[in-house]
Tab-separated table of C-alpha atoms in Angstrom:
chain	number	residue	atom	x	y	z
N	10	UNK	CA	23.068	-61.725	-4.147
N	11	UNK	CA	24.003	-59.962	-7.354
N	12	UNK	CA	21.668	-60.577	-10.226
N	13	UNK	CA	22.380	-61.487	-13.827
N	14	UNK	CA	19.009	-59.929	-14.710
N	15	UNK	CA	17.548	-56.555	-13.814
N	16	UNK	CA	13.832	-57.043	-14.484
N	17	UNK	CA	11.523	-58.601	-13.712
N	18	UNK	CA	12.780	-59.653	-10.307
N	19	UNK	CA	13.309	-63.303	-9.418
N	20	UNK	CA	12.556	-64.513	-5.902
N	21	UNK	CA	13.761	-67.289	-3.624
N	22	UNK	CA	12.151	-68.752	-0.513
N	23	UNK	CA	14.110	-69.429	2.652
N	24	UNK	CA	12.554	-71.565	5.400
N	25	UNK	CA	14.168	-71.600	8.842
N	26	UNK	CA	13.089	-74.121	11.493
N	27	UNK	CA	14.283	-72.949	14.879
N	28	UNK	CA	13.775	-74.508	18.273
N	29	UNK	CA	10.408	-72.931	18.991
N	30	UNK	CA	9.147	-71.545	15.685
N	31	UNK	CA	9.279	-71.853	11.914
N	32	UNK	CA	9.961	-68.781	9.814
N	33	UNK	CA	9.882	-68.195	6.078
N	34	UNK	CA	11.027	-65.304	3.907
N	35	UNK	CA	10.649	-64.307	0.299
N	36	UNK	CA	14.001	-62.871	-0.783
N	37	UNK	CA	14.680	-61.092	-4.048
N	38	UNK	CA	17.755	-61.563	-6.232
N	39	UNK	CA	19.492	-58.657	-4.476
N	40	UNK	CA	19.233	-60.385	-1.089
N	41	UNK	CA	16.422	-58.191	0.256
N	42	UNK	CA	13.717	-59.796	2.366
N	43	UNK	CA	10.435	-58.629	0.851
N	44	UNK	CA	8.082	-60.710	3.019
N	45	UNK	CA	8.422	-62.902	6.073
N	46	UNK	CA	6.187	-64.852	8.436
N	47	UNK	CA	6.570	-67.059	11.493
N	48	UNK	CA	4.591	-69.655	13.404
N	49	UNK	CA	5.295	-71.414	16.727
N	50	UNK	CA	5.903	-75.156	16.900
N	51	UNK	CA	5.295	-77.461	19.817
N	52	UNK	CA	7.922	-78.823	22.223
N	53	UNK	CA	7.271	-81.694	24.631
N	54	UNK	CA	9.398	-82.198	27.742
N	55	UNK	CA	8.163	-85.545	29.114
N	56	UNK	CA	10.974	-85.661	31.666
N	57	UNK	CA	14.073	-83.703	32.604
N	58	UNK	CA	16.488	-83.223	29.687
N	59	UNK	CA	14.127	-84.973	27.230
N	60	UNK	CA	12.903	-82.622	24.497
N	61	UNK	CA	10.719	-83.877	21.658
N	62	UNK	CA	8.893	-82.441	18.670
N	63	UNK	CA	6.632	-83.615	15.862
N	64	UNK	CA	7.829	-83.685	12.254
N	65	UNK	CA	4.196	-83.371	11.101
N	66	UNK	CA	3.735	-80.247	13.230
N	67	UNK	CA	6.974	-78.776	11.850
N	68	UNK	CA	6.058	-79.492	8.218
N	69	UNK	CA	2.578	-78.017	8.689
N	70	UNK	CA	4.172	-74.843	10.041
N	71	UNK	CA	6.585	-74.749	7.076
N	72	UNK	CA	3.628	-74.900	4.702
N	73	UNK	CA	1.653	-72.250	6.563
N	74	UNK	CA	4.424	-69.628	6.665
N	75	UNK	CA	5.495	-70.284	3.069
N	76	UNK	CA	1.972	-69.747	1.756
N	77	UNK	CA	1.876	-66.437	3.614
N	78	UNK	CA	5.123	-65.055	2.156
N	79	UNK	CA	4.388	-66.038	-1.454
N	80	UNK	CA	0.795	-64.822	-1.420
N	81	UNK	CA	0.172	-62.430	-4.293
N	82	UNK	CA	3.535	-63.039	-5.975
N	83	UNK	CA	3.788	-64.310	-9.552
N	84	UNK	CA	4.649	-67.974	-8.957
N	85	UNK	CA	6.716	-68.089	-12.150
N	86	UNK	CA	9.179	-65.661	-10.567
N	87	UNK	CA	9.839	-67.935	-7.543
N	88	UNK	CA	12.888	-69.841	-8.676
N	89	UNK	CA	14.140	-71.828	-5.700
N	90	UNK	CA	13.612	-72.957	-2.117
N	91	UNK	CA	16.137	-73.559	0.653
N	92	UNK	CA	15.692	-75.060	4.116
N	93	UNK	CA	17.689	-74.714	7.287
N	94	UNK	CA	16.787	-76.255	10.631
N	95	UNK	CA	18.053	-77.241	14.040
N	96	UNK	CA	20.124	-80.409	14.066
N	97	UNK	CA	17.370	-82.494	15.675
N	98	UNK	CA	16.898	-86.214	14.947
N	99	UNK	CA	13.785	-87.307	13.011
N	100	UNK	CA	12.740	-90.981	13.009
N	101	UNK	CA	10.362	-92.549	10.493
N	102	UNK	CA	9.501	-96.153	9.618
N	103	UNK	CA	10.037	-97.892	6.275
N	104	UNK	CA	6.876	-96.247	4.915
N	105	UNK	CA	8.118	-92.834	6.124
N	106	UNK	CA	5.535	-92.691	8.914
N	107	UNK	CA	6.520	-91.135	12.275
N	108	UNK	CA	7.918	-93.450	14.948
N	109	UNK	CA	7.813	-92.647	18.656
N	110	UNK	CA	11.142	-91.663	20.230
N	111	UNK	CA	9.620	-92.059	23.684
N	112	UNK	CA	8.567	-94.862	25.989
N	113	UNK	CA	4.941	-93.689	25.905
N	114	UNK	CA	4.593	-94.802	22.281
N	115	UNK	CA	3.452	-91.370	21.089
N	116	UNK	CA	4.289	-91.724	17.379
N	117	UNK	CA	3.630	-88.091	16.529
N	118	UNK	CA	6.494	-87.176	18.876
N	119	UNK	CA	9.140	-88.574	16.521
N	120	UNK	CA	11.835	-85.890	16.847
N	121	UNK	CA	14.579	-85.841	19.484
N	122	UNK	CA	15.547	-82.185	19.705
N	123	UNK	CA	19.131	-80.993	19.403
N	124	UNK	CA	19.122	-79.829	23.042
N	125	UNK	CA	17.930	-83.204	24.370
N	126	UNK	CA	20.463	-84.660	26.831
N	127	UNK	CA	18.974	-88.125	27.392
N	128	UNK	CA	22.001	-89.926	25.910
N	129	UNK	CA	24.526	-88.999	28.603
N	130	UNK	CA	25.772	-92.530	29.311
N	131	UNK	CA	25.895	-93.323	25.577
N	132	UNK	CA	28.053	-90.310	24.733
N	133	UNK	CA	30.364	-91.113	27.647
N	134	UNK	CA	30.963	-94.590	26.236
N	135	UNK	CA	31.480	-93.202	22.733
N	136	UNK	CA	34.087	-90.744	24.009
N	137	UNK	CA	35.876	-93.486	25.940
N	138	UNK	CA	36.618	-95.214	22.616
N	139	UNK	CA	38.914	-92.314	21.646
N	140	UNK	CA	38.168	-93.239	18.044
N	141	UNK	CA	39.934	-91.127	15.439
N	142	UNK	CA	36.690	-89.545	14.174
N	143	UNK	CA	36.464	-87.717	17.510
N	144	UNK	CA	39.416	-85.542	16.502
N	145	UNK	CA	36.988	-83.790	14.129
N	146	UNK	CA	34.644	-82.772	16.948
N	147	UNK	CA	37.212	-81.098	19.170
N	148	UNK	CA	38.256	-84.411	20.713
N	149	UNK	CA	34.965	-84.989	22.545
N	150	UNK	CA	31.592	-85.799	21.017
N	151	UNK	CA	28.620	-83.818	22.300
N	152	UNK	CA	25.452	-85.410	23.661
N	153	UNK	CA	23.677	-83.088	21.207
N	154	UNK	CA	25.065	-84.958	18.187
N	155	UNK	CA	23.317	-87.889	16.504
N	156	UNK	CA	25.394	-91.043	17.262
N	157	UNK	CA	24.646	-91.025	21.016
N	158	UNK	CA	20.950	-90.425	20.320
N	159	UNK	CA	20.893	-93.354	17.886
N	160	UNK	CA	22.590	-95.556	20.458
N	161	UNK	CA	20.050	-94.471	23.094
N	162	UNK	CA	17.194	-95.475	20.801
N	163	UNK	CA	18.743	-98.880	20.144
N	164	UNK	CA	19.311	-99.528	23.843
N	165	UNK	CA	15.988	-98.167	25.122
N	166	UNK	CA	13.488	-98.559	22.269
N	167	UNK	CA	14.841	-101.641	20.494
N	168	UNK	CA	11.540	-103.213	19.475
N	169	UNK	CA	9.242	-100.198	19.301
N	170	UNK	CA	11.559	-97.916	17.336
N	171	UNK	CA	15.007	-99.205	16.380
N	172	UNK	CA	13.884	-102.365	14.595
N	173	UNK	CA	10.972	-100.608	12.866
N	174	UNK	CA	12.952	-97.551	11.754
N	175	UNK	CA	13.396	-97.066	8.039
N	176	UNK	CA	15.260	-93.755	8.114
N	177	UNK	CA	16.962	-91.493	10.618
N	178	UNK	CA	17.083	-87.927	9.314
N	179	UNK	CA	18.722	-84.787	10.538
N	180	UNK	CA	15.814	-82.336	10.550
N	181	UNK	CA	17.176	-80.207	7.642
N	182	UNK	CA	17.415	-83.361	5.511
N	183	UNK	CA	13.943	-84.498	6.527
N	184	UNK	CA	12.588	-81.233	5.150
N	185	UNK	CA	14.343	-81.596	1.780
N	186	UNK	CA	13.030	-85.197	1.584
N	187	UNK	CA	9.515	-84.036	2.431
N	188	UNK	CA	9.750	-81.454	-0.352
N	189	UNK	CA	11.268	-83.685	-3.048
N	190	UNK	CA	10.772	-87.329	-2.082
N	191	UNK	CA	14.557	-87.804	-2.329
N	192	UNK	CA	16.426	-89.153	0.728
N	193	UNK	CA	19.697	-87.412	-0.127
N	194	UNK	CA	21.536	-85.839	2.806
N	195	UNK	CA	23.408	-82.572	3.087
N	196	UNK	CA	27.154	-82.714	3.541
N	197	UNK	CA	26.664	-80.049	6.231
N	198	UNK	CA	24.498	-82.180	8.506
N	199	UNK	CA	26.404	-85.435	8.052
N	200	UNK	CA	29.840	-83.883	8.564
N	201	UNK	CA	28.876	-81.717	11.527
N	202	UNK	CA	26.595	-84.062	13.510
N	203	UNK	CA	27.082	-87.645	12.269
N	204	UNK	CA	30.910	-88.163	11.874
N	205	UNK	CA	30.830	-88.342	8.063
N	206	UNK	CA	34.012	-86.916	6.538
N	207	UNK	CA	34.132	-85.063	3.238
N	208	UNK	CA	37.192	-87.017	2.093
N	209	UNK	CA	36.525	-90.506	3.468
N	210	UNK	CA	32.767	-90.732	4.026
N	211	UNK	CA	31.558	-93.067	6.765
N	212	UNK	CA	34.067	-94.893	8.950
N	213	UNK	CA	32.767	-98.449	9.423
N	214	UNK	CA	35.000	-99.089	12.428
N	215	UNK	CA	33.452	-96.251	14.431
N	216	UNK	CA	29.886	-97.519	14.114
N	217	UNK	CA	30.998	-101.089	14.811
N	218	UNK	CA	32.968	-99.987	17.868
N	219	UNK	CA	30.040	-98.152	19.453
N	220	UNK	CA	27.531	-100.969	18.864
N	221	UNK	CA	25.667	-99.662	15.807
N	222	UNK	CA	27.135	-102.126	13.322
N	223	UNK	CA	23.692	-102.778	11.822
N	224	UNK	CA	23.895	-99.343	10.157
N	225	UNK	CA	27.062	-100.487	8.378
N	226	UNK	CA	25.506	-103.794	7.338
N	227	UNK	CA	22.685	-101.937	5.633
N	228	UNK	CA	25.235	-99.795	3.758
N	229	UNK	CA	24.120	-96.693	5.666
N	230	UNK	CA	20.757	-96.604	3.919
N	231	UNK	CA	19.028	-95.501	7.106
N	232	UNK	CA	21.351	-92.559	7.815
N	233	UNK	CA	22.436	-91.565	4.311
N	234	UNK	CA	24.489	-92.924	1.426
N	235	UNK	CA	23.607	-90.217	-1.100
N	236	UNK	CA	25.303	-86.965	-0.079
N	237	UNK	CA	24.941	-83.523	-1.679
N	238	UNK	CA	26.740	-80.248	-1.058
N	239	UNK	CA	24.680	-77.428	0.477
N	240	UNK	CA	22.897	-75.521	-2.273
N	241	UNK	CA	23.012	-78.409	-4.725
N	242	UNK	CA	19.652	-79.137	-6.369
N	243	UNK	CA	17.778	-82.113	-4.883
N	244	UNK	CA	15.984	-84.437	-7.285
N	245	UNK	CA	13.475	-82.821	-9.646
N	246	UNK	CA	12.403	-80.131	-7.209
N	247	UNK	CA	9.058	-79.951	-5.444
N	248	UNK	CA	6.797	-82.964	-5.800
N	249	UNK	CA	3.155	-82.288	-6.733
N	250	UNK	CA	2.048	-82.979	-3.158
N	251	UNK	CA	4.700	-80.759	-1.554
N	252	UNK	CA	4.074	-78.008	-4.083
N	253	UNK	CA	0.381	-77.972	-3.165
N	254	UNK	CA	1.221	-77.987	0.560
N	255	UNK	CA	3.621	-75.054	0.234
N	256	UNK	CA	1.701	-73.010	-2.321
N	257	UNK	CA	4.545	-73.137	-4.838
N	258	UNK	CA	4.806	-74.469	-8.405
N	259	UNK	CA	5.581	-78.152	-8.923
N	260	UNK	CA	9.242	-78.639	-9.838
N	261	UNK	CA	10.490	-75.516	-8.038
N	262	UNK	CA	14.174	-76.139	-7.302
N	263	UNK	CA	14.923	-77.357	-3.769
N	264	UNK	CA	18.420	-77.080	-2.337
N	265	UNK	CA	20.394	-79.441	-0.161
N	266	UNK	CA	20.006	-77.882	3.248
N	267	UNK	CA	22.047	-76.361	6.052
N	268	UNK	CA	21.870	-76.511	9.832
N	269	UNK	CA	20.267	-73.275	11.061
N	270	UNK	CA	23.424	-71.783	12.563
N	271	UNK	CA	25.337	-72.526	9.375
N	272	UNK	CA	22.684	-70.738	7.325
N	273	UNK	CA	23.119	-67.719	9.583
N	274	UNK	CA	26.866	-67.887	9.179
N	275	UNK	CA	26.502	-68.090	5.422
N	276	UNK	CA	24.136	-65.116	5.503
N	277	UNK	CA	26.541	-62.759	7.323
N	278	UNK	CA	30.157	-63.883	7.138
N	279	UNK	CA	30.723	-62.586	3.609
N	280	UNK	CA	29.159	-59.165	4.189
N	281	UNK	CA	30.640	-56.155	2.404
N	282	UNK	CA	32.091	-53.881	5.126
N	283	UNK	CA	34.075	-51.437	3.007
N	284	UNK	CA	34.200	-47.891	4.272
N	285	UNK	CA	33.564	-48.633	7.947
N	286	UNK	CA	37.216	-48.757	9.073
N	287	UNK	CA	36.847	-52.276	10.491
N	288	UNK	CA	39.921	-54.442	11.128
N	289	UNK	CA	38.568	-57.139	8.802
N	290	UNK	CA	38.412	-54.735	5.846
N	291	UNK	CA	40.841	-55.846	3.134
N	292	UNK	CA	41.569	-58.951	5.234
N	293	UNK	CA	40.778	-62.563	4.408
N	294	UNK	CA	37.297	-63.752	5.334
N	295	UNK	CA	39.065	-66.048	7.814
N	296	UNK	CA	39.552	-63.024	10.103
N	297	UNK	CA	35.814	-63.068	10.847
N	298	UNK	CA	33.660	-65.125	13.191
N	299	UNK	CA	29.914	-65.356	12.664
N	300	UNK	CA	28.054	-65.570	15.972
N	301	UNK	CA	24.540	-66.924	15.537
N	302	UNK	CA	22.710	-66.308	18.780
N	303	UNK	CA	19.241	-67.598	19.548
N	304	UNK	CA	18.073	-70.335	21.918
N	305	UNK	CA	21.711	-71.420	21.862
N	306	UNK	CA	24.738	-69.717	20.309
N	307	UNK	CA	27.162	-70.936	17.645
N	308	UNK	CA	30.527	-69.368	16.827
N	309	UNK	CA	31.488	-70.084	13.219
N	310	UNK	CA	35.071	-69.499	12.114
N	311	UNK	CA	36.537	-70.639	8.808
N	312	UNK	CA	40.087	-71.338	7.669
N	313	UNK	CA	41.903	-72.245	4.481
N	314	UNK	CA	43.591	-75.228	6.143
N	315	UNK	CA	42.251	-77.513	8.893
N	316	UNK	CA	42.712	-76.208	12.430
N	317	UNK	CA	42.087	-78.602	15.298
N	318	UNK	CA	40.756	-76.686	18.311
N	319	UNK	CA	40.380	-78.541	21.628
N	320	UNK	CA	36.753	-78.453	22.740
N	321	UNK	CA	35.519	-76.789	19.539
N	322	UNK	CA	33.750	-78.808	16.839
N	323	UNK	CA	35.487	-79.352	13.522
N	324	UNK	CA	37.432	-78.835	11.428
N	325	UNK	CA	34.699	-79.628	8.889
N	326	UNK	CA	35.510	-79.207	5.197
N	327	UNK	CA	32.964	-77.303	3.045
N	328	UNK	CA	30.286	-77.605	5.748
N	329	UNK	CA	29.302	-73.937	5.492
N	330	UNK	CA	31.379	-72.084	2.897
N	331	UNK	CA	32.558	-74.351	0.052
N	332	UNK	CA	36.315	-74.801	-0.030
N	333	UNK	CA	36.896	-73.629	3.548
N	334	UNK	CA	37.289	-75.557	6.788
N	335	UNK	CA	34.827	-74.712	9.551
N	336	UNK	CA	35.277	-74.662	13.315
N	337	UNK	CA	32.121	-74.341	15.373
N	338	UNK	CA	32.146	-73.269	18.984
N	339	UNK	CA	28.909	-73.130	20.895
N	340	UNK	CA	26.967	-72.414	24.050
N	341	UNK	CA	24.082	-74.786	24.725
N	342	UNK	CA	21.797	-72.242	26.346
N	343	UNK	CA	21.878	-68.494	25.713
N	344	UNK	CA	18.465	-67.146	24.737
N	345	UNK	CA	16.888	-69.979	26.712
N	346	UNK	CA	19.069	-69.128	29.726
N	347	UNK	CA	18.193	-65.418	29.662
N	348	UNK	CA	14.499	-66.287	29.466
N	349	UNK	CA	14.863	-68.827	32.284
N	350	UNK	CA	16.575	-66.330	34.597
N	351	UNK	CA	14.187	-63.463	33.877
N	352	UNK	CA	10.920	-65.407	33.941
N	353	UNK	CA	11.923	-67.338	37.047
N	354	UNK	CA	12.539	-64.230	39.151
N	355	UNK	CA	10.007	-63.217	41.784
N	356	UNK	CA	9.758	-59.710	40.262
N	357	UNK	CA	8.825	-61.001	36.795
N	358	UNK	CA	5.065	-60.225	37.139
N	359	UNK	CA	5.967	-56.621	38.006
N	360	UNK	CA	8.269	-56.458	34.981
N	361	UNK	CA	5.556	-57.867	32.731
N	362	UNK	CA	3.020	-55.333	33.931
N	363	UNK	CA	5.325	-52.326	33.573
N	364	UNK	CA	6.585	-53.415	30.147
N	365	UNK	CA	3.019	-53.873	28.922
N	366	UNK	CA	1.995	-50.483	30.305
N	367	UNK	CA	4.806	-48.816	28.373
N	368	UNK	CA	4.149	-50.897	25.217
N	369	UNK	CA	7.660	-52.351	25.324
N	370	UNK	CA	9.067	-55.866	25.291
N	371	UNK	CA	10.301	-57.073	28.657
N	372	UNK	CA	13.906	-56.893	27.439
N	373	UNK	CA	13.605	-53.352	26.082
N	374	UNK	CA	12.121	-52.346	29.420
N	375	UNK	CA	14.953	-54.041	31.349
N	376	UNK	CA	17.558	-52.301	29.195
N	377	UNK	CA	15.924	-48.930	29.917
N	378	UNK	CA	15.721	-49.751	33.621
N	379	UNK	CA	19.446	-50.521	33.721
N	380	UNK	CA	20.151	-47.135	32.124
N	381	UNK	CA	18.127	-45.486	34.891
N	382	UNK	CA	20.050	-47.122	37.730
N	383	UNK	CA	23.575	-47.060	36.294
N	384	UNK	CA	24.324	-43.521	37.619
N	385	UNK	CA	27.651	-42.181	36.362
N	386	UNK	CA	29.452	-45.440	35.558
N	387	UNK	CA	28.933	-47.530	32.399
N	388	UNK	CA	26.132	-50.060	32.756
N	389	UNK	CA	28.548	-53.011	32.863
N	390	UNK	CA	29.866	-51.931	36.266
N	391	UNK	CA	26.490	-52.468	37.920
N	392	UNK	CA	27.324	-56.152	38.407
N	393	UNK	CA	30.694	-55.693	40.098
N	394	UNK	CA	29.403	-57.821	43.011
N	395	UNK	CA	27.113	-60.174	41.050
N	396	UNK	CA	28.394	-63.007	38.871
N	397	UNK	CA	26.762	-65.813	36.907
N	398	UNK	CA	28.295	-69.069	35.718
N	399	UNK	CA	26.091	-69.698	32.648
N	400	UNK	CA	26.397	-73.457	32.091
N	401	UNK	CA	22.881	-74.299	33.295
N	402	UNK	CA	22.647	-76.860	30.453
N	403	UNK	CA	26.278	-77.982	30.517
N	404	UNK	CA	29.233	-76.541	28.626
N	405	UNK	CA	29.462	-77.247	24.905
N	406	UNK	CA	32.661	-75.294	24.166
N	407	UNK	CA	35.458	-75.224	24.999
N	408	UNK	CA	35.190	-77.230	28.253
N	409	UNK	CA	32.946	-79.916	26.666
N	410	UNK	CA	31.477	-80.884	30.020
N	411	UNK	CA	27.741	-81.544	29.896
N	412	UNK	CA	27.690	-82.228	33.660
N	413	UNK	CA	28.467	-78.603	34.542
N	414	UNK	CA	25.716	-76.669	36.266
N	415	UNK	CA	24.895	-72.981	36.576
N	416	UNK	CA	25.791	-70.766	39.499
N	417	UNK	CA	24.998	-67.259	40.767
N	418	UNK	CA	27.329	-65.530	43.228
N	419	UNK	CA	26.511	-62.298	45.006
N	420	UNK	CA	22.779	-62.639	45.677
N	421	UNK	CA	21.135	-60.434	48.309
N	422	UNK	CA	17.725	-60.460	49.986
N	423	UNK	CA	16.439	-57.896	47.471
N	424	UNK	CA	13.398	-59.098	45.521
N	425	UNK	CA	12.613	-56.075	43.370
N	426	UNK	CA	12.922	-55.005	39.780
N	427	UNK	CA	16.417	-53.615	40.336
N	428	UNK	CA	17.716	-57.048	41.317
N	429	UNK	CA	15.966	-58.683	38.346
N	430	UNK	CA	17.594	-56.175	35.995
N	431	UNK	CA	21.007	-56.833	37.537
N	432	UNK	CA	20.816	-60.619	37.280
N	433	UNK	CA	19.625	-60.211	33.681
N	434	UNK	CA	22.698	-58.068	32.988
N	435	UNK	CA	25.028	-60.491	34.780
N	436	UNK	CA	23.633	-63.387	32.723
N	437	UNK	CA	24.294	-61.559	29.458
N	438	UNK	CA	27.804	-60.718	30.643
N	439	UNK	CA	28.408	-64.360	31.533
N	440	UNK	CA	27.355	-65.430	28.039
N	441	UNK	CA	29.705	-62.841	26.529
N	442	UNK	CA	32.547	-64.092	28.718
N	443	UNK	CA	31.819	-67.593	27.424
N	444	UNK	CA	32.146	-66.254	23.887
N	445	UNK	CA	35.495	-64.687	24.808
N	446	UNK	CA	36.673	-68.046	26.191
N	447	UNK	CA	35.731	-69.751	22.912
N	448	UNK	CA	37.440	-67.084	20.777
N	449	UNK	CA	40.610	-67.206	22.871
N	450	UNK	CA	40.718	-70.998	22.501
N	451	UNK	CA	40.265	-70.743	18.721
N	452	UNK	CA	42.969	-68.104	18.463
N	453	UNK	CA	45.388	-70.121	20.566
N	454	UNK	CA	44.926	-73.012	18.120
N	455	UNK	CA	45.714	-70.901	15.056
N	456	UNK	CA	42.694	-68.797	14.089
N	457	UNK	CA	43.304	-65.067	13.549
N	458	UNK	CA	40.037	-63.351	14.470
N	459	UNK	CA	39.498	-59.599	14.599
N	460	UNK	CA	35.779	-58.980	13.975
N	461	UNK	CA	32.485	-60.526	15.112
N	462	UNK	CA	29.420	-60.706	12.850
N	463	UNK	CA	26.237	-61.276	14.861
N	464	UNK	CA	22.836	-62.507	13.739
N	465	UNK	CA	19.873	-64.303	15.266
N	466	UNK	CA	17.260	-63.217	17.770
N	467	UNK	CA	19.641	-62.038	20.497
N	468	UNK	CA	21.493	-59.794	18.058
N	469	UNK	CA	18.387	-57.574	18.115
N	470	UNK	CA	19.068	-56.828	21.796
N	471	UNK	CA	21.443	-53.806	22.001
N	472	UNK	CA	22.641	-54.757	25.492
N	473	UNK	CA	23.600	-58.263	24.340
N	474	UNK	CA	25.530	-56.795	21.411
N	475	UNK	CA	27.267	-54.125	23.511
N	476	UNK	CA	28.387	-56.596	26.177
N	477	UNK	CA	29.889	-58.854	23.518
N	478	UNK	CA	31.824	-55.930	22.064
N	479	UNK	CA	32.989	-54.743	25.493
N	480	UNK	CA	33.958	-58.151	26.850
N	481	UNK	CA	35.630	-59.614	23.749
N	482	UNK	CA	37.293	-56.321	22.838
N	483	UNK	CA	36.331	-56.845	19.197
N	484	UNK	CA	34.075	-54.764	16.962
N	485	UNK	CA	30.651	-56.267	16.323
N	486	UNK	CA	29.010	-56.015	12.905
N	487	UNK	CA	25.246	-56.311	12.497
N	488	UNK	CA	23.738	-56.955	9.103
N	489	UNK	CA	21.464	-54.339	7.569
N	490	UNK	CA	19.191	-57.272	6.761
N	491	UNK	CA	18.320	-58.554	10.230
N	492	UNK	CA	16.913	-61.876	9.001
N	493	UNK	CA	20.338	-63.249	8.109
N	494	UNK	CA	19.442	-66.891	8.747
N	495	UNK	CA	16.518	-66.664	6.334
N	496	UNK	CA	18.749	-64.967	3.765
N	497	UNK	CA	21.214	-67.864	4.159
N	498	UNK	CA	18.425	-70.361	3.468
N	499	UNK	CA	17.277	-68.362	0.444
N	500	UNK	CA	20.864	-68.301	-0.861
N	501	UNK	CA	20.664	-72.100	-0.992
N	502	UNK	CA	17.489	-71.899	-3.059
N	503	UNK	CA	19.101	-69.360	-5.391
N	504	UNK	CA	22.050	-71.675	-5.908
N	505	UNK	CA	19.805	-74.695	-6.545
N	506	UNK	CA	17.776	-72.763	-9.125
N	507	UNK	CA	20.777	-72.473	-11.429
N	508	UNK	CA	20.451	-68.670	-11.525
N	509	UNK	CA	23.820	-68.407	-9.788
N	510	UNK	CA	26.918	-70.474	-10.387
N	511	UNK	CA	27.804	-71.152	-6.739
N	512	UNK	CA	27.070	-70.265	-3.128
N	513	UNK	CA	29.953	-67.774	-3.188
N	514	UNK	CA	28.384	-65.936	-6.129
N	515	UNK	CA	25.018	-65.841	-4.353
N	516	UNK	CA	26.394	-64.615	-1.028
């Protein structure tokens, strides 16, 4: 962000709702994070592939972390607020009260998480229609998008949920409604996860074809008929109630939101890299891909004209950077997969004990252990006989096959820390190879990519970063400001405040 004013400083709040925690940051007009806080949120897994959350729990966490980051700051200098969140589905009744998305009738569990795969048969039927809107999601809709989840609710919770529902929100839009009382939706969420198009809006024939014609009959009131561009100001800003909850002044500008990965992409893809001799220097921004890597990973590439990439979501117009088309590749489980592999190993208690004794995280300890056992060859060669197929939660891109399962080849009878370190390394390499597969598919379709920009939790792991550079053969850029997703959310708030003319000026 480049300021019009020099003093006193203005501030903007970014709130990021991830899969397992909520984070907030206070960001100044130069884009520097001056305070940040985080708080865990609850996940329920009532049965395999069902993941649920509570919108009340999420909002309470948003309020808690925001109060922490603005504590002691002159409230008059806080000019705007931006939200980003996972693309989970929030269901409320006509009075905006939570509705259960489960057979147990637990109303507080009213969020179907993005990574929930309960709607497998529904998404299969949707894809069999071969409707034209599917060309904008790589040709195949993902079970992680909203139409199959809506269809699952109608077919499985007709009386208890579907008929009582007043609104279905993407989680980022729920948060902007909670803050402002306005049910407007972000173009980002609707275009990327709901089949809305920026030129034609909703396609009645699609919803009628898949059996959700009642949404059309109600003129899309339940899923959104008031659409705003990301960063556009929502309503009259914070309501009195939301302002009190968040510890901010009433009327503080609130921005139309972004999906969390898109906020990360916005936070890094326009970075100034002059003087570092990178191939993207003096090149169009379309030569870059932003890789947002956390529980899952998203690969965000933009283009001046629409590029249709088989198995990669998009092209979506103005869904992340206004005026550009977005393609979004992804891996459904990356951080979650690494954690699953490491914590499930028989040597994990030994790892935990040794990491604690050395006052290191388990991943820092594993990285050091790999350096000890690598001998003369680079660390990547340690896994010459050990290979992981990483699709433990299906393949999002570019194979678009949610039925795929994970695989490990080359296991021995060893049960020690060495073997745990090696399978950890092989898992990271497998994820990096998946990234290379996505990039190669995007390039074959017409993208010209020469540099990766990483952000998110996994970008703080040097081994993860190095393997991506080695395996893709492309330089990796890390932002000086590590909280790029939070900066992206704050950019939205800065834009909504009117202090900056557009998202591009803020970035």
